[in-house]
mmCIF file of C-alpha atoms in Angstrom:
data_model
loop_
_atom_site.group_PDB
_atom_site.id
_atom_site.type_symbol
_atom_site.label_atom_id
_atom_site.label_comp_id
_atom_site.label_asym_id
_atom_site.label_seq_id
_atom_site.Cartn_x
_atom_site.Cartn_y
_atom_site.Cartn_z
ATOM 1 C CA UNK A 1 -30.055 -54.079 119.781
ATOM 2 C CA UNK A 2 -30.084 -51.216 117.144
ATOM 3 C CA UNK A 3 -31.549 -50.394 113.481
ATOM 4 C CA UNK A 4 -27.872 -50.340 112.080
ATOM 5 C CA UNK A 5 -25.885 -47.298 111.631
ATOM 6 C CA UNK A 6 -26.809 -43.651 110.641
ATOM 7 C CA UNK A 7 -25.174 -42.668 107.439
ATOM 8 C CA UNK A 8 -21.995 -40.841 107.607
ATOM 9 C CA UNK A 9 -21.650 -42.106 111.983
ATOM 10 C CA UNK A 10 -18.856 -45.104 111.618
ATOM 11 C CA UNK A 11 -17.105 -46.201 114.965
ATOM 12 C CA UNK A 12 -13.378 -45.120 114.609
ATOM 13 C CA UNK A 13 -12.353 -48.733 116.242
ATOM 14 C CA UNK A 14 -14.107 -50.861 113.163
ATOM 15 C CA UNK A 15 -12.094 -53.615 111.771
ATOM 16 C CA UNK A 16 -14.243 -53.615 108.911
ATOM 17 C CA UNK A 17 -16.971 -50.674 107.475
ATOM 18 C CA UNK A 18 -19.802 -51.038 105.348
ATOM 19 C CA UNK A 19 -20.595 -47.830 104.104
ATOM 20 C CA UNK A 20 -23.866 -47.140 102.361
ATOM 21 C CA UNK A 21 -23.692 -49.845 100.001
ATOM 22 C CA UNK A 22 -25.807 -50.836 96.781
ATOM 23 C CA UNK A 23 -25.744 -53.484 94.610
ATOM 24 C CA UNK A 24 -28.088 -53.434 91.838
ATOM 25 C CA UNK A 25 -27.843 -56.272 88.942
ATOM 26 C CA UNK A 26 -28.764 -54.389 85.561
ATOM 27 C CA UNK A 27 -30.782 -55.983 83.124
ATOM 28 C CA UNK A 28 -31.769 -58.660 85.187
ATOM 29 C CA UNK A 29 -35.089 -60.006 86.040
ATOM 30 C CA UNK A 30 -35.687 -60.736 89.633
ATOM 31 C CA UNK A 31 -38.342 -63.644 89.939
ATOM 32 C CA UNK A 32 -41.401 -61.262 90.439
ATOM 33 C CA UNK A 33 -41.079 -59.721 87.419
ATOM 34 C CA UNK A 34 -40.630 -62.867 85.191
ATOM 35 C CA UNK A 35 -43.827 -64.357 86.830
ATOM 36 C CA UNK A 36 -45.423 -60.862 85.303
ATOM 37 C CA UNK A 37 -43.477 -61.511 82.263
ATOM 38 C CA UNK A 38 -42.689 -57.494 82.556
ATOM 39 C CA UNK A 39 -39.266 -56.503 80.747
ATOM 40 C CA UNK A 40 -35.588 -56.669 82.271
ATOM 41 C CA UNK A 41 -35.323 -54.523 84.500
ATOM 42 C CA UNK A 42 -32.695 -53.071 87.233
ATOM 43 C CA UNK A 43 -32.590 -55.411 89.891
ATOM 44 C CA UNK A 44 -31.474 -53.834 93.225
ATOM 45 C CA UNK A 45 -30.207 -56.354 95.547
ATOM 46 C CA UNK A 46 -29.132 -54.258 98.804
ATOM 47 C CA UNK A 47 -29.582 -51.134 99.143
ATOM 48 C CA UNK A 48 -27.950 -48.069 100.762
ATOM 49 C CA UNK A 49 -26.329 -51.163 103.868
ATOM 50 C CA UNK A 50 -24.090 -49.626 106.573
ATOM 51 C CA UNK A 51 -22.439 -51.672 109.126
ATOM 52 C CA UNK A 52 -19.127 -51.961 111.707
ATOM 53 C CA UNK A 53 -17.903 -54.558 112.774
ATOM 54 C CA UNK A 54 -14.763 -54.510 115.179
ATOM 55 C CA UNK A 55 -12.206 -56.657 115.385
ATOM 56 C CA UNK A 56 -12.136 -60.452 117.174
ATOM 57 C CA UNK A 57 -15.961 -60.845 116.836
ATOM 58 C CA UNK A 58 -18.153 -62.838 115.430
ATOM 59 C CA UNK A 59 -21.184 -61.517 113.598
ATOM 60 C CA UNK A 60 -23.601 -63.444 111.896
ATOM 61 C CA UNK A 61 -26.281 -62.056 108.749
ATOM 62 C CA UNK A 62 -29.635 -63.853 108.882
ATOM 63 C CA UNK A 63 -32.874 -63.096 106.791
ATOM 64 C CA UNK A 64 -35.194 -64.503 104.277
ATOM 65 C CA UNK A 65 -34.327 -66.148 101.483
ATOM 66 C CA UNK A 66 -33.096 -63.584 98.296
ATOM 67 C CA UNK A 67 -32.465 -60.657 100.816
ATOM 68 C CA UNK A 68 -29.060 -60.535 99.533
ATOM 69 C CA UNK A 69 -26.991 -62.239 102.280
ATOM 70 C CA UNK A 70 -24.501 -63.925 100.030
ATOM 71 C CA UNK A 71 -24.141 -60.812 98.059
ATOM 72 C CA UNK A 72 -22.960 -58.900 100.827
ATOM 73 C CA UNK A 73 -20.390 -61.323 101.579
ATOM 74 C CA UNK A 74 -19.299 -61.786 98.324
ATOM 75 C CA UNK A 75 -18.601 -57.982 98.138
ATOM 76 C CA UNK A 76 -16.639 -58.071 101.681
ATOM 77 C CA UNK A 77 -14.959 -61.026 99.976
ATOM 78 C CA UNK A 78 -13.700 -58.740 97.152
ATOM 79 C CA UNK A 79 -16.047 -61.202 94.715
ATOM 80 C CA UNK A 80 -18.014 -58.389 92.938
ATOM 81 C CA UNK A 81 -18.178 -54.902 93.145
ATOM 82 C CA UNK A 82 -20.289 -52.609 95.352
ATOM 83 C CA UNK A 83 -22.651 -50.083 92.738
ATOM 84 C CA UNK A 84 -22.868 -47.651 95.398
ATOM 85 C CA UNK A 85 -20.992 -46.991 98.996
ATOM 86 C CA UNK A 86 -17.577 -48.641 99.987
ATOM 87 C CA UNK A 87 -16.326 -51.399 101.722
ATOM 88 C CA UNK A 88 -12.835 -50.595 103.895
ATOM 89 C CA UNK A 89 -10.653 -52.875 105.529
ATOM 90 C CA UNK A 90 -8.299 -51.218 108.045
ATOM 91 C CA UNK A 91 -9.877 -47.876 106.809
ATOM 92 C CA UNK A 92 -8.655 -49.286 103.285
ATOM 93 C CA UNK A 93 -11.068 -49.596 100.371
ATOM 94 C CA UNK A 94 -11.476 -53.151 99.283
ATOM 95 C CA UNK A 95 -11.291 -53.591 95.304
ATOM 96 C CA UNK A 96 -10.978 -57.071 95.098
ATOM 97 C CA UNK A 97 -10.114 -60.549 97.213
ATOM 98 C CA UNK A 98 -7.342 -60.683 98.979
ATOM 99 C CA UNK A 99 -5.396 -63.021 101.914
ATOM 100 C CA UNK A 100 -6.598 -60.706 104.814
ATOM 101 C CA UNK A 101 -10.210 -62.756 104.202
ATOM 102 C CA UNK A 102 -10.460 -66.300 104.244
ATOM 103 C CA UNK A 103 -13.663 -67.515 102.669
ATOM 104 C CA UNK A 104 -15.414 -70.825 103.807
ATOM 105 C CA UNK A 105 -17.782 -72.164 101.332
ATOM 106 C CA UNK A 106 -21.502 -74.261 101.776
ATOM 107 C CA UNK A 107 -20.325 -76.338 98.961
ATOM 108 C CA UNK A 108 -16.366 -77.272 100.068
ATOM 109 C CA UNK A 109 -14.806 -76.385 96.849
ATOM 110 C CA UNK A 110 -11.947 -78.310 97.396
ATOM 111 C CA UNK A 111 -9.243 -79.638 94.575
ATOM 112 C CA UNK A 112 -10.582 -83.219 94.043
ATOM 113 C CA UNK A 113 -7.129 -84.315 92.764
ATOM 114 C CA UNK A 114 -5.387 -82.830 95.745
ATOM 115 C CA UNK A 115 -5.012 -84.520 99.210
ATOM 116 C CA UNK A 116 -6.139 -82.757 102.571
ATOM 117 C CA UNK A 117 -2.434 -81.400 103.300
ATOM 118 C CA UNK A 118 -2.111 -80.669 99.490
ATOM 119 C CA UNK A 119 -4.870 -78.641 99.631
ATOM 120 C CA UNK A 120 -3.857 -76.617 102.546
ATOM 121 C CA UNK A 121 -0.220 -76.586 100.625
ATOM 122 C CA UNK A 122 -1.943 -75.125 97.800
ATOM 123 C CA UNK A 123 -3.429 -72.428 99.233
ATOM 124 C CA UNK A 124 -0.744 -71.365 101.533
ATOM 125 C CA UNK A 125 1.892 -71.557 98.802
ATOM 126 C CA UNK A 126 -0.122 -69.088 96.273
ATOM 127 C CA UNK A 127 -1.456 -66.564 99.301
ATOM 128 C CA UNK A 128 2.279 -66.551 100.623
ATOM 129 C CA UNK A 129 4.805 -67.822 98.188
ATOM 130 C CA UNK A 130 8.008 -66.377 100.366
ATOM 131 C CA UNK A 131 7.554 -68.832 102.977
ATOM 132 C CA UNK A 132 10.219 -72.140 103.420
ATOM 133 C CA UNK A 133 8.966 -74.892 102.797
ATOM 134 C CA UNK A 134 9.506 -76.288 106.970
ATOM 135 C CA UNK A 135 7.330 -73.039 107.687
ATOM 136 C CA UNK A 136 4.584 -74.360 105.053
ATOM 137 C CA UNK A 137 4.683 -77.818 106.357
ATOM 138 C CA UNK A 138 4.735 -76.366 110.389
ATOM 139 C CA UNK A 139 1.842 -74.804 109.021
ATOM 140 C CA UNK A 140 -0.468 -76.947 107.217
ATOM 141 C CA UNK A 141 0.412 -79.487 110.325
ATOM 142 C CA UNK A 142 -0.932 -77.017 113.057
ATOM 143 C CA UNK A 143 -3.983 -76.401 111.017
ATOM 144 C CA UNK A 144 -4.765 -80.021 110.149
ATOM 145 C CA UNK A 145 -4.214 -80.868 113.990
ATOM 146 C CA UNK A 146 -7.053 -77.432 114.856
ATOM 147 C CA UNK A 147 -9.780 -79.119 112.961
ATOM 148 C CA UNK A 148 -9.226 -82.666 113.870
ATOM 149 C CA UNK A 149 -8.165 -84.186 110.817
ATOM 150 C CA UNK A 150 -4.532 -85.734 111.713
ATOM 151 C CA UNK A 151 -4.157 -89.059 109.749
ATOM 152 C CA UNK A 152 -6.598 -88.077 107.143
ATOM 153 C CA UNK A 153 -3.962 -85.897 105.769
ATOM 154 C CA UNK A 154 -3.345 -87.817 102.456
ATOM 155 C CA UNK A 155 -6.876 -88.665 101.684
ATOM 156 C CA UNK A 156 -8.851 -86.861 98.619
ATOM 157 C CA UNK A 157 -12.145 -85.194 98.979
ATOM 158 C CA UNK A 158 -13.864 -88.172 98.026
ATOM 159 C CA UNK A 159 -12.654 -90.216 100.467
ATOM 160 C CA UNK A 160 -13.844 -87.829 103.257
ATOM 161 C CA UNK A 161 -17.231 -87.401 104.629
ATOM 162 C CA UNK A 162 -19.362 -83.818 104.130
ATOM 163 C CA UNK A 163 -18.308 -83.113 107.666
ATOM 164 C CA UNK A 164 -14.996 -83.897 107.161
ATOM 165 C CA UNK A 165 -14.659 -81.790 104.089
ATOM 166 C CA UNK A 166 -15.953 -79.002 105.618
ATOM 167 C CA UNK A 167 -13.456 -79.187 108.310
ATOM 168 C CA UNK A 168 -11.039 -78.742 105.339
ATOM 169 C CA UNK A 169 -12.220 -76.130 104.014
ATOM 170 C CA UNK A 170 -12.226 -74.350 107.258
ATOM 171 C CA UNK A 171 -8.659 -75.518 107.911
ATOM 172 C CA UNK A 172 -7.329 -73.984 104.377
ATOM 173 C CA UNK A 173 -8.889 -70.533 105.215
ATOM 174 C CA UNK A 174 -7.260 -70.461 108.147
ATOM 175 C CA UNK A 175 -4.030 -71.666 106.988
ATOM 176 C CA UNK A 176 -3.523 -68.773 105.064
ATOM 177 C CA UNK A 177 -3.967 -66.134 108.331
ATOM 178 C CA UNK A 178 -6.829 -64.283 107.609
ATOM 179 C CA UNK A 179 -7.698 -60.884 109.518
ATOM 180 C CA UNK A 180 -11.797 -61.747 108.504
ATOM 181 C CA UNK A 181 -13.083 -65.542 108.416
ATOM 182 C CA UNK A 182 -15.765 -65.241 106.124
ATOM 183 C CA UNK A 183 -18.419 -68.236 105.602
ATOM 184 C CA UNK A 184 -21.332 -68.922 103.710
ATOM 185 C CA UNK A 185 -23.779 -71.048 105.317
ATOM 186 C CA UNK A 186 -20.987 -73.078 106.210
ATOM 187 C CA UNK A 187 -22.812 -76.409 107.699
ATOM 188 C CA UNK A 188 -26.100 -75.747 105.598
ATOM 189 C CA UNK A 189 -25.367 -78.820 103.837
ATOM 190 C CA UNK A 190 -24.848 -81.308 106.594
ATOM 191 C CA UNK A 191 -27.090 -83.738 108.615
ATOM 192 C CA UNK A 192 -27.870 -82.242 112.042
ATOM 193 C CA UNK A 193 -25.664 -84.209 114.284
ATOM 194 C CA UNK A 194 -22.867 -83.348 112.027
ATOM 195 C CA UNK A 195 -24.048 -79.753 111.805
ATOM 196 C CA UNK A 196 -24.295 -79.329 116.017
ATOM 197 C CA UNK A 197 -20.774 -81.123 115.671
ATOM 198 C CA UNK A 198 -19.208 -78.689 113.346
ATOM 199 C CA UNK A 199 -20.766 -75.752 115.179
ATOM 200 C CA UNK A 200 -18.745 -76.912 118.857
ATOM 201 C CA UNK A 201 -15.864 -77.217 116.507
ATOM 202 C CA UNK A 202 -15.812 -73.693 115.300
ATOM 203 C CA UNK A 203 -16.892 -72.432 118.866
ATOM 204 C CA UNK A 204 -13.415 -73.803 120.645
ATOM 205 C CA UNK A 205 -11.282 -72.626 117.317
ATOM 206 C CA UNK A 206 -12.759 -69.440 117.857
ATOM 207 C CA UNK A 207 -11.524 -69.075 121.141
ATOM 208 C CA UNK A 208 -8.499 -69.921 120.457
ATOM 209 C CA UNK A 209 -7.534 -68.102 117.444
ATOM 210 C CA UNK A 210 -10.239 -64.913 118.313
ATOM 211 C CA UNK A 211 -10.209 -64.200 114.562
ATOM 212 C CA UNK A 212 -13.369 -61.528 112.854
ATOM 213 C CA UNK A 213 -16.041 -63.566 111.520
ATOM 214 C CA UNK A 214 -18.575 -63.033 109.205
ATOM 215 C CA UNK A 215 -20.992 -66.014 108.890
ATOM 216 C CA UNK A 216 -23.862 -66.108 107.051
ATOM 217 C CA UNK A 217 -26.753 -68.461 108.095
ATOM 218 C CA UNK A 218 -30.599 -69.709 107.720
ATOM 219 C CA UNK A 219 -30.314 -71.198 111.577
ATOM 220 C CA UNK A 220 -31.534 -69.281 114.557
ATOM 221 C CA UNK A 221 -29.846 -71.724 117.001
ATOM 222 C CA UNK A 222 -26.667 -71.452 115.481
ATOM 223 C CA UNK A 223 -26.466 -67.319 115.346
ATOM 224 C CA UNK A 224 -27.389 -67.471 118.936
ATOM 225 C CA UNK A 225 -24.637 -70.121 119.907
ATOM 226 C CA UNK A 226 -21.868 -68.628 117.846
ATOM 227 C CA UNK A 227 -22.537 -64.568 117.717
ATOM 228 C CA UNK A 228 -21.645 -61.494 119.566
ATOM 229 C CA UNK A 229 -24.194 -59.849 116.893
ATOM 230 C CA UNK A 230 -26.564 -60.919 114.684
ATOM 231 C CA UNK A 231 -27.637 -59.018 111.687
ATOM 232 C CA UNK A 232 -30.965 -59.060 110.800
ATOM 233 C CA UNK A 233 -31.805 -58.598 106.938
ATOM 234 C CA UNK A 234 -35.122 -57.707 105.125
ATOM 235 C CA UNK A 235 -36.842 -59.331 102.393
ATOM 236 C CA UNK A 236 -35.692 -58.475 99.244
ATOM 237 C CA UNK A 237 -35.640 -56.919 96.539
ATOM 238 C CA UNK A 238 -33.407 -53.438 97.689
ATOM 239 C CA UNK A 239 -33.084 -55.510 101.207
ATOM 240 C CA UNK A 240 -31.158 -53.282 103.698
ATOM 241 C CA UNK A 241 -30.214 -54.056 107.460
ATOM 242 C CA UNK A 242 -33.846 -53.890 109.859
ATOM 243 C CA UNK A 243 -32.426 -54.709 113.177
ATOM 244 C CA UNK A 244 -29.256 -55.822 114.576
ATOM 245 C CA UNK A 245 -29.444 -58.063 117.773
ATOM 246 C CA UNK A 246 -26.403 -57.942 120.567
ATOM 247 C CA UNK A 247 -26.286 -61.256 121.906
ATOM 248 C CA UNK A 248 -25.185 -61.202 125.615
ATOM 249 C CA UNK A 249 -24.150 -64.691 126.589
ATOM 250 C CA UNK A 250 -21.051 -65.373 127.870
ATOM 251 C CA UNK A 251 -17.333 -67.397 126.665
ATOM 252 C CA UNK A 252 -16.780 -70.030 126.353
ATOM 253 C CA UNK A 253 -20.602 -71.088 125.499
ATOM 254 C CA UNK A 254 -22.543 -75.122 125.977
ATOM 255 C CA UNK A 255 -24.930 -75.499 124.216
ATOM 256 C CA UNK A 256 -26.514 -77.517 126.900
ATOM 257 C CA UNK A 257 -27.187 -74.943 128.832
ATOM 258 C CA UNK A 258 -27.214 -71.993 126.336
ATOM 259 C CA UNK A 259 -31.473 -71.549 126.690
ATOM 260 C CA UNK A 260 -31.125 -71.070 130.141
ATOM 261 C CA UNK A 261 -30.121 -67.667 129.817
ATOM 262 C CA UNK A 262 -32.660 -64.973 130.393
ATOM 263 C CA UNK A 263 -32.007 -63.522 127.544
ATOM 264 C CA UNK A 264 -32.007 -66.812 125.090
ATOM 265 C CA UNK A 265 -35.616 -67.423 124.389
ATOM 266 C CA UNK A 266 -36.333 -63.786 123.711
ATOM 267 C CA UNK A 267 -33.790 -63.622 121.062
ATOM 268 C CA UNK A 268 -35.182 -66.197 119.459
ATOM 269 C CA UNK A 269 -38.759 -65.149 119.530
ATOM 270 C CA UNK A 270 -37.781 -61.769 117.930
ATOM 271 C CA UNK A 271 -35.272 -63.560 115.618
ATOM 272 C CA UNK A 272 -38.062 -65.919 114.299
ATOM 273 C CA UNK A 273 -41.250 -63.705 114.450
ATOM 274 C CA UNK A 274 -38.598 -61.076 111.853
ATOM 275 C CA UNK A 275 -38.066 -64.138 109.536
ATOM 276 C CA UNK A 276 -41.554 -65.051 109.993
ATOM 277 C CA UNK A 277 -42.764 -61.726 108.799
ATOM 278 C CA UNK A 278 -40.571 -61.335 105.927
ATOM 279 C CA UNK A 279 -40.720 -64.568 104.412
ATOM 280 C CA UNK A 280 -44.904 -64.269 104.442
ATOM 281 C CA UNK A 281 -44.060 -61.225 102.555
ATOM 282 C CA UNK A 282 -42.050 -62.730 100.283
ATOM 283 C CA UNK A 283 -44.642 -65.235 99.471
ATOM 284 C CA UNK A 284 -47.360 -62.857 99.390
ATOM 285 C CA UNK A 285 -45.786 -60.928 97.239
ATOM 286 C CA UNK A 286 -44.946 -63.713 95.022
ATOM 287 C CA UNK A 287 -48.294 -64.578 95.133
ATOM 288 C CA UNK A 288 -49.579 -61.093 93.860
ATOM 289 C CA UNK A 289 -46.976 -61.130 91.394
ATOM 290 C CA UNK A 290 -45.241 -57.752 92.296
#
């Protein structure tokens, strides 16, 4: 485990670099200072956030809630704009989204008038719009087959069940061959079974296709099933990076006998007793109204 990386110290072998970043929100009132009723004020989201993270792992962010997770991502994503530090990709500044990062959504956002395989077609066809069409098809075949969705390939969104969808939705960011998987509290909207489903799913594609992944997540148990690191966040406002956790366990992982590792149950003690702590701050200062 570590406190994050010293400023200006970035490995050389980093897939992707956070480097001193800040996001601040101007004008806007965060929710202690409209219980106050003070003015608008600056609202600093994350503040001064370093991190590496090398290629063909998978790294999960955890904290309270409002520490700025989703922010981060969207900023990796190319979403919104860092106010201070840089975000490089391949030592390359990123300035916007692009098809080396695939984002997975909580909420599916698929095209409701579009089929399964039109949706992959979609999204293929506009992040590479050179490729045959046999290539697009060989494509959006392989991908439907990954995430176990062959003969649901003309059925809409509707017709599909939140599992389902989300299977989707991690089919068409794949499609497109992604450097970074990116996802946002990915299964946070499913029923548990579907949820511990979903997460076995995304275990064996990981192994197969080794891609970077960034997932964000409220779930202790999933961090420690998925992760090669987990990121631990502060409260926020100005949230920056308090600990980040190495997570030893060996591939491929069961979940059946994941908590038998030495090391399992006192990951989780430190992972919960650091949400623990920060959320009673949150609340206490809620509370105070600072």
């Amino acid at each position: 485990m570590n406190q994050g990386i010293p400023k200006d110290t970035f490995s050389p072998s980093a897939q992707l670099s956070v480097r001193n970043v800040t996001k601040v929100f101007h004008g806007k009132k965060d929710v202690f200072s409209r219980l106050s009723g003070k003015a608008s004020t600056d609202f600093i989201a994350i503040e001064d956030i370093s991190l590496d993270i090398e290629p063909n792992t998978f790294v999960s962010i955890i904290g309270p809630s409002g520490c700025g997770k989703s922010t981060l991502l969207n900023m990796i994503a190319g979403l919104a704009p860092t106010t201070a530090g840089e975000i490089l990709l391949n030592d390359v500044p990123i300035k916007g989204p692009g098809p080396d990062r695939g984002m997975v959504f909580q909420n599916y956002a698929l095209m409701p008038w579009m089929t399964v395989e039109e949706n992959l077609q979609f999204a293929v066809q506009t992040v590479h719009p050179r490729l045959t069409a046999k290539h697009i098809q060989r494509t959006i075949k392989e991908h439907i087959q990954l995430v176990g969705l062959t003969g649901a390939e003309k059925k809409h969104p509707h017709e599909l069940s939140g599992g389902m969808r989300q299977r989707v939705g991690i089919a068409r960011a794949l499609a497109i061959d992604p450097q970074i998987l990116l996802m946002d509290e990915p299964f946070g909207a499913l029923d548990a079974l579907t949820r511990g489903f979903l997460q076995d799913e995304i275990e064996r594609i990981w192994e197969q296709q080794r891609k970077t992944v960034i997932m964000i997540t409220h779930s202790i148990e999933e961090a420690l099933l998925l992760s090669d690191r987990i990121v631990m966040m502060t409260r926020g406002p100005a949230a920056h990076i308090d600990e980040i956790l190495e997570v030893p366990f060996s591939r491929p992982r069961n979940r059946e006998t994941l908590d038998q590792h030495p090391a399992y149950h006192d990951l989780k003690a430190e992972m919960e007793s650091h949400l623990f702590r920060e959320t009673r701050a949150v609340e206490a200062a809620r509370i105070s109204g600072r």
